[in-house]
Coordinates of C-alpha atoms and ligand atoms in Angstrom, one line a residue:
M941 CA 3.1 1.1 18.6
P942 CA 6.8 1.1 19.5
I943 CA 9.3 0.1 16.9
T944 CA 12.2 -2.2 17.7
P945 CA 15.3 -1.1 15.8
V946 CA 16.9 -3.4 13.2
D947 CA 20.3 -3.2 11.7
K948 CA 19.8 -1.5 8.3
V949 CA 17.5 0.8 6.4
W950 CA 17.5 1.2 2.6
M951 CA 17.9 4.8 1.5
N952 CA 18.4 6.0 -2.1
G953 CA 20.0 2.7 -3.1
K954 CA 22.3 2.2 -0.1
F955 CA 21.9 0.2 3.0
V956 CA 22.5 2.5 6.0
D957 CA 22.7 1.9 9.7
W958 CA 19.4 2.3 11.5
E959 CA 20.6 5.2 13.6
N960 CA 21.9 7.0 10.5
A961 CA 18.7 6.7 8.6
T962 CA 17.8 10.4 9.1
V963 CA 16.7 13.4 7.0
H964 CA 17.5 17.1 7.0
I965 CA 15.2 19.4 9.0
L966 CA 14.4 21.3 5.7
T967 CA 13.1 18.1 4.0
H968 CA 10.2 19.4 1.9
A969 CA 7.9 16.5 3.0
L970 CA 8.4 17.3 6.6
H971 CA 7.0 20.8 6.1
Y972 CA 4.3 20.1 3.4
G973 CA 3.5 16.4 3.5
T974 CA 4.8 15.8 0.0
G975 CA 5.5 12.1 0.3
V976 CA 3.9 8.9 -1.0
F977 CA 4.2 5.7 0.9
E978 CA 3.1 2.2 1.5
G979 CA 2.5 -0.2 4.4
I980 CA 3.2 -3.9 3.6
R981 CA 3.5 -7.0 5.7
C982 CA 5.9 -9.9 5.4
Y983 CA 4.8 -13.2 7.1
E984 CA 6.7 -16.2 8.1
T985 CA 5.8 -19.3 6.0
Q986 CA 7.1 -22.8 5.6
H987 CA 9.1 -21.5 2.6
G988 CA 10.7 -18.7 4.5
P989 CA 9.5 -15.0 4.7
A990 CA 6.9 -14.0 2.2
V991 CA 5.8 -10.4 1.5
F992 CA 2.0 -10.1 0.8
R993 CA 1.2 -8.6 -2.5
L994 CA 4.5 -6.6 -2.6
R995 CA 4.2 -5.7 -6.3
D996 CA 0.6 -4.5 -5.9
H997 CA 1.7 -2.2 -3.1
L998 CA 4.7 -0.8 -4.9
M999 CA 2.5 -0.2 -8.0
R1000 CA 0.0 1.7 -5.9
M1001 CA 2.9 3.8 -4.6
E1002 CA 3.9 4.5 -8.2
R1003 CA 0.3 5.6 -9.0
S1004 CA 0.2 7.7 -5.8
G1005 CA 3.4 9.4 -7.1
K1006 CA 1.8 9.9 -10.5
I1007 CA -1.2 11.8 -9.0
F1008 CA 1.2 14.1 -7.2
L1009 CA 3.6 14.5 -10.1
T1010 CA 6.3 12.7 -8.2
E1011 CA 8.2 10.4 -10.4
I1012 CA 9.9 7.7 -8.3
P1013 CA 13.4 7.3 -9.5
Y1014 CA 13.4 3.5 -9.0
T1015 CA 11.4 0.8 -10.8
V1016 CA 9.0 -1.5 -9.0
D1017 CA 11.4 -4.3 -9.8
E1018 CA 14.3 -2.4 -8.2
L1019 CA 12.2 -1.7 -5.1
I1020 CA 11.2 -5.4 -4.9
A1021 CA 14.9 -6.4 -5.0
A1022 CA 15.8 -3.8 -2.3
T1023 CA 13.0 -5.1 -0.1
H1024 CA 14.1 -8.7 -0.4
A1025 CA 17.7 -7.8 0.4
L1026 CA 16.7 -5.6 3.3
I1027 CA 14.6 -8.4 4.9
K1028 CA 17.4 -10.9 4.5
M1029 CA 20.1 -8.5 5.8
N1030 CA 18.1 -7.8 8.9
E1031 CA 17.4 -11.5 9.4
L1032 CA 13.7 -10.9 9.9
R1033 CA 11.3 -13.8 9.5
S1034 CA 8.2 -11.6 9.5
C1035 CA 8.0 -7.8 9.5
Y1036 CA 6.2 -4.6 8.4
V1037 CA 7.7 -2.9 5.4
R1038 CA 7.4 0.9 4.9
P1039 CA 8.6 2.3 1.6
I1040 CA 8.4 6.0 1.2
A1041 CA 9.2 8.4 -1.7
Y1042 CA 9.3 12.0 -0.6
R1043 CA 10.5 15.4 -1.7
G1044 CA 13.8 16.0 0.1
S1045 CA 15.7 19.2 0.9
G1046 CA 16.8 21.8 -1.5
E1047 CA 14.2 24.5 -1.7
I1048 CA 11.5 25.7 0.7
G1049 CA 8.2 26.9 -0.8
L1050 CA 5.1 25.2 -2.1
Y1051 CA 6.5 24.4 -5.5
P1052 CA 8.1 21.0 -4.9
A1053 CA 9.4 20.0 -8.3
N1054 CA 12.9 21.3 -7.8
N1055 CA 13.5 19.1 -4.8
P1056 CA 14.9 15.6 -5.1
V1057 CA 12.6 12.6 -4.8
D1058 CA 14.3 10.6 -2.0
V1059 CA 13.3 7.0 -1.5
A1060 CA 13.7 4.8 1.5
I1061 CA 12.5 1.4 2.8
A1062 CA 12.4 0.5 6.4
V1063 CA 11.5 -2.8 7.9
W1064 CA 10.8 -3.8 11.5
S1065 CA 9.0 -6.5 13.5
W1066 CA 5.4 -5.5 14.2
G1067 CA 2.7 -7.2 16.1
A1068 CA -1.1 -6.7 15.8
Y1069 CA -1.7 -3.1 14.9
L1070 CA -4.8 -2.7 17.2
G1071 CA -3.6 -5.3 19.7
D1072 CA -4.0 -9.0 20.0
E1073 CA -7.2 -8.5 22.0
A1074 CA -8.6 -6.6 19.1
L1075 CA -8.0 -9.4 16.6
E1076 CA -9.7 -11.8 18.9
H1077 CA -12.5 -9.9 20.5
G1078 CA -13.0 -6.8 18.3
I1079 CA -12.6 -3.1 18.7
R1080 CA -14.9 -0.2 19.7
M1081 CA -15.4 2.4 17.1
T1082 CA -17.0 5.9 16.9
V1083 CA -18.1 8.0 14.0
S1084 CA -15.6 10.8 13.7
S1085 CA -16.7 14.4 13.7
W1086 CA -13.9 14.9 11.1
R1087 CA -14.9 14.1 7.5
R1088 CA -12.7 12.3 5.0
H1089 CA -11.3 14.7 2.4
D1090 CA -13.2 15.5 -0.8
P1091 CA -11.4 14.0 -3.9
N1092 CA -10.9 17.5 -5.2
I1093 CA -9.2 18.6 -1.9
I1094 CA -6.9 15.7 -1.4
P1095 CA -7.4 12.6 -3.6
P1096 CA -8.2 9.8 -1.2
Q1097 CA -7.0 7.3 -3.9
A1098 CA -3.4 8.3 -3.3
K1099 CA -1.5 7.2 -0.2
V1100 CA 0.2 10.6 0.5
T1101 CA 1.8 11.5 3.8
G1102 CA 0.2 14.9 4.1
A1103 CA -3.3 13.5 3.9
Y1104 CA -2.8 11.6 7.1
I1105 CA -3.3 14.6 9.2
N1106 CA -7.0 14.0 8.6
S1107 CA -6.7 10.4 9.9
S1108 CA -4.6 11.5 12.9
M1109 CA -7.2 14.1 13.9
A1110 CA -9.9 11.4 13.8
K1111 CA -7.7 8.9 15.6
L1112 CA -6.9 11.4 18.4
E1113 CA -10.5 12.3 18.8
A1114 CA -11.6 8.6 18.9
V1115 CA -8.9 7.5 21.4
N1116 CA -9.4 10.5 23.6
S1117 CA -13.1 9.7 23.8
G1118 CA -12.3 6.2 24.9
Y1119 CA -12.7 4.3 21.6
D1120 CA -10.2 2.3 19.7
E1121 CA -10.7 3.6 16.2
A1122 CA -12.8 6.1 14.1
V1123 CA -15.2 5.6 11.3
M1124 CA -14.8 8.4 8.7
L1125 CA -17.7 9.7 6.6
N1126 CA -17.1 11.4 3.3
P1127 CA -18.1 15.0 2.7
A1128 CA -21.6 13.9 1.6
G1129 CA -22.0 12.0 4.9
F1130 CA -21.7 8.5 3.6
L1131 CA -19.3 5.9 5.0
S1132 CA -15.8 5.9 3.5
E1133 CA -13.4 4.0 5.7
A1134 CA -11.5 4.1 9.1
T1135 CA -8.3 6.1 9.8
G1136 CA -6.1 3.4 8.4
E1137 CA -8.4 0.6 7.4
N1138 CA -11.3 -0.2 5.0
L1139 CA -14.6 -1.2 6.4
F1140 CA -17.0 -4.1 5.8
I1141 CA -20.4 -4.7 7.3
V1142 CA -22.8 -7.7 7.3
K1143 CA -26.5 -7.2 7.1
D1144 CA -29.1 -9.9 6.5
G1145 CA -26.3 -12.3 5.9
E1146 CA -24.9 -10.2 3.0
I1147 CA -21.5 -8.4 3.0
F1148 CA -21.2 -4.7 2.0
T1149 CA -18.3 -2.3 1.7
P1150 CA -18.3 1.3 0.4
P1151 CA -17.5 1.7 -3.3
L1152 CA -14.3 3.6 -4.2
H1153 CA -16.4 6.6 -5.3
S1154 CA -17.3 7.0 -1.6
G1155 CA -13.7 7.9 -1.0
P1156 CA -11.8 5.1 0.7
L1157 CA -8.2 4.2 -0.2
P1158 CA -8.4 1.3 -2.7
G1159 CA -7.0 -1.1 -0.1
I1160 CA -5.1 -4.2 -1.1
T1161 CA -6.6 -6.0 1.9
R1162 CA -10.0 -4.8 0.8
D1163 CA -9.4 -6.3 -2.6
S1164 CA -8.1 -9.5 -1.1
V1165 CA -11.1 -9.8 1.3
I1166 CA -13.6 -9.4 -1.6
K1167 CA -11.8 -12.3 -3.5
I1168 CA -11.6 -14.4 -0.3
A1169 CA -15.3 -13.9 0.4
N1170 CA -16.2 -14.8 -3.2
D1171 CA -14.1 -18.0 -3.0
L1172 CA -15.9 -18.9 0.3
G1173 CA -19.2 -18.6 -1.6
M1174 CA -20.2 -15.2 -0.3
Q1175 CA -21.0 -12.1 -2.4
V1176 CA -19.7 -8.7 -1.5
T1177 CA -21.8 -5.7 -2.6
E1178 CA -20.1 -2.3 -3.0
A1179 CA -22.8 0.0 -1.7
V1180 CA -23.2 3.6 -0.6
L1181 CA -23.7 3.1 3.2
T1182 CA -25.1 5.4 5.9
R1183 CA -24.4 5.8 9.5
S1184 CA -27.6 3.8 10.3
D1185 CA -26.2 0.9 8.2
L1186 CA -23.4 0.8 10.7
Y1187 CA -25.6 1.1 13.7
T1188 CA -27.7 -1.8 12.6
A1189 CA -25.0 -4.1 11.2
E1190 CA -25.0 -7.7 12.4
E1191 CA -21.3 -7.9 11.9
M1192 CA -18.6 -5.4 11.1
F1193 CA -14.8 -5.6 10.5
C1194 CA -11.9 -3.4 9.5
V1195 CA -9.3 -4.5 7.1
G1196 CA -5.8 -3.3 6.2
T1197 CA -2.2 -4.4 6.0
A1198 CA -1.5 -3.2 9.5
A1199 CA -4.9 -4.1 11.1
E1200 CA -5.3 -7.3 9.1
V1201 CA -8.9 -8.4 9.6
T1202 CA -10.1 -6.9 12.9
P1203 CA -13.6 -7.4 14.1
V1204 CA -15.7 -4.5 15.4
R1205 CA -17.8 -5.1 18.5
E1206 CA -19.4 -1.7 18.9
V1207 CA -20.0 1.6 17.1
D1208 CA -21.1 4.5 19.3
R1209 CA -22.7 2.2 21.9
R1210 CA -24.7 0.3 19.3
Y1211 CA -23.4 -3.2 20.2
I1212 CA -22.5 -6.0 17.9
G1213 CA -20.6 -8.1 20.4
D1214 CA -18.3 -11.0 19.7
P1215 CA -17.1 -11.6 16.1
G1216 CA -19.7 -13.3 14.0
P1217 CA -19.4 -16.3 11.6
V1218 CA -18.7 -14.2 8.4
T1219 CA -16.0 -12.2 10.1
L1220 CA -14.4 -15.3 11.6
A1221 CA -14.4 -17.2 8.3
I1222 CA -12.8 -14.4 6.4
Q1223 CA -10.2 -13.7 9.2
Q1224 CA -9.2 -17.3 9.4
K1225 CA -8.8 -17.6 5.6
Y1226 CA -6.8 -14.4 5.5
F1227 CA -4.4 -15.6 8.1
S1228 CA -3.9 -19.0 6.5
I1229 CA -3.3 -17.3 3.1
V1230 CA -0.7 -14.8 4.3
K1231 CA 1.1 -17.5 6.3
G1232 CA 1.4 -19.6 3.2
E1233 CA -0.9 -22.4 4.3
D1234 CA -3.1 -22.2 1.2
E1235 CA -1.3 -22.9 -2.1
K1236 CA -4.2 -21.7 -4.1
Y1237 CA -3.2 -18.1 -3.2
Y1238 CA 0.6 -18.4 -3.7
D1239 CA 0.5 -15.8 -6.4
W1240 CA -0.2 -13.2 -3.7
L1241 CA 2.9 -14.2 -1.9
D1242 CA 6.3 -12.8 -2.7
F1243 CA 8.8 -15.3 -1.3
V1244 CA 12.0 -13.6 -0.1
D1245 CA 14.3 -16.6 -0.6
Ligands
PPE1699 N1 -7.4 3.1 4.3 C1 -6.4 3.9 4.8 C2 -6.6 5.3 5.0 C3 -5.1 3.3 5.0 O1 -4.1 4.1 5.5 C4 -4.9 1.9 4.8 C5 -3.6 1.3 5.1 C6 -6.0 1.2 4.3 C7 -7.2 1.8 4.1 C8 -5.9 -0.3 4.0 O2 -5.1 -0.4 2.8 P1 -4.2 -1.8 2.5 O3 -3.1 -1.8 3.5 O4 -3.8 -1.6 1.1 O5 -5.2 -2.9 2.7 N2 -3.0 1.8 6.2 C9 -1.6 1.4 6.4 C10 -0.9 2.3 7.4 C11 -1.2 2.3 8.8 C12 -0.3 3.2 9.6 O6 -0.5 3.3 10.8 O7 0.7 3.8 9.0 C13 -1.4 -0.1 6.7 O8 -2.4 -0.8 7.0 O9 -0.3 -0.5 6.6

C-alpha cells in the first residue's frame, strides 16, 4: 500500500526530515535482515490520538532484540515519548507506527555485533491493510506451498526483518494465484498463521486459534481478540489445527495490527461466504475499543495528549 509522506521521522534520538530519513547502502540489516521491528496503530478517539497497546508492542520489540542479541539503546519509556512527540509533530490524528532497531553500517560479514544498533520510528497515515472491501466482505485465502520457519531455523516468536522473506514469498505466491492472502503451515504441516496476521476459526460455534507452539507470532491483536471474545462470553481454545479444519470452518478471520479483524470468505475454493456472527461481534468490539468508545478497555489505549 502506498505511503503518504509526513514531515518528520525519528532517527537515533533526532527528528529528521522525511526525505533525509535514509540509510547507507552498507547497512548490515539491508544485506542480512538483522533488524527487529514493530507495527502499531494509533486511532482517533474523542480524547485525541491513542496508540493501541504501545508499551506491549515496544516490549515485544525489546524481546525480539534479546533473542537476536541486539540490545536496543533506548528504553521502552524513551521510545514511548519519541512516538508521542512524533505523532504530535506530524499532526496526525490516526496513523501506523513503525519502530525499527537494526544493525547499521560499519562492518560487512555475518558477525553483526560490531555494527551499531540504529533505531528509527516512522509514522504515516494508513487505511485498511487488505482494503475496505476486505474488512466488510472478507478475503480469499490459499494455503501456501511455503512453510513457516521452524523455531530452530528462525524463531517465529521474534519479529525480525530477515524472517519476512518467508512471508513475502507466500504473499507473492498467493497474490499471483489470484488470492488476497496466504495461510502458512508450520514444518509439521499444522496451521500457524498468515503472512502478517494471526488466524482464528469457528467450528460448531466454538472459536479456535493455533497455540504459540504451532509457530505463529505472539500477536498483540491475537491476545486482544482472545480477551474480547471471553468478555463477550465466548471461549477461545488454542488447538493444533489442520488444513481440513480450515476447509470445514464455519467462520474464519485474520487478526493483526495492520489487518485489524478481517473476515475470510474462502480458503482454496472451500467457501465460507459473508462474515458470520462471531466474526462480526469481535470485529465490531475491536473497532469500538481502539477508537476509545469503550472505557472498560482504556488501559489498552496510550493517549498521545
Ligand atoms: N503474524 C505476523 C507474521 C505478523 O507480521 C503480524 C503483524 C501478526 C501476526 C499480528 O501481530 P500483531 O500486530 O501484534 O497483532 N504484522 C504487522 C506487519 C505487517 C506489514 O505489512 O508490515 C502488522 O500487522 O502491523
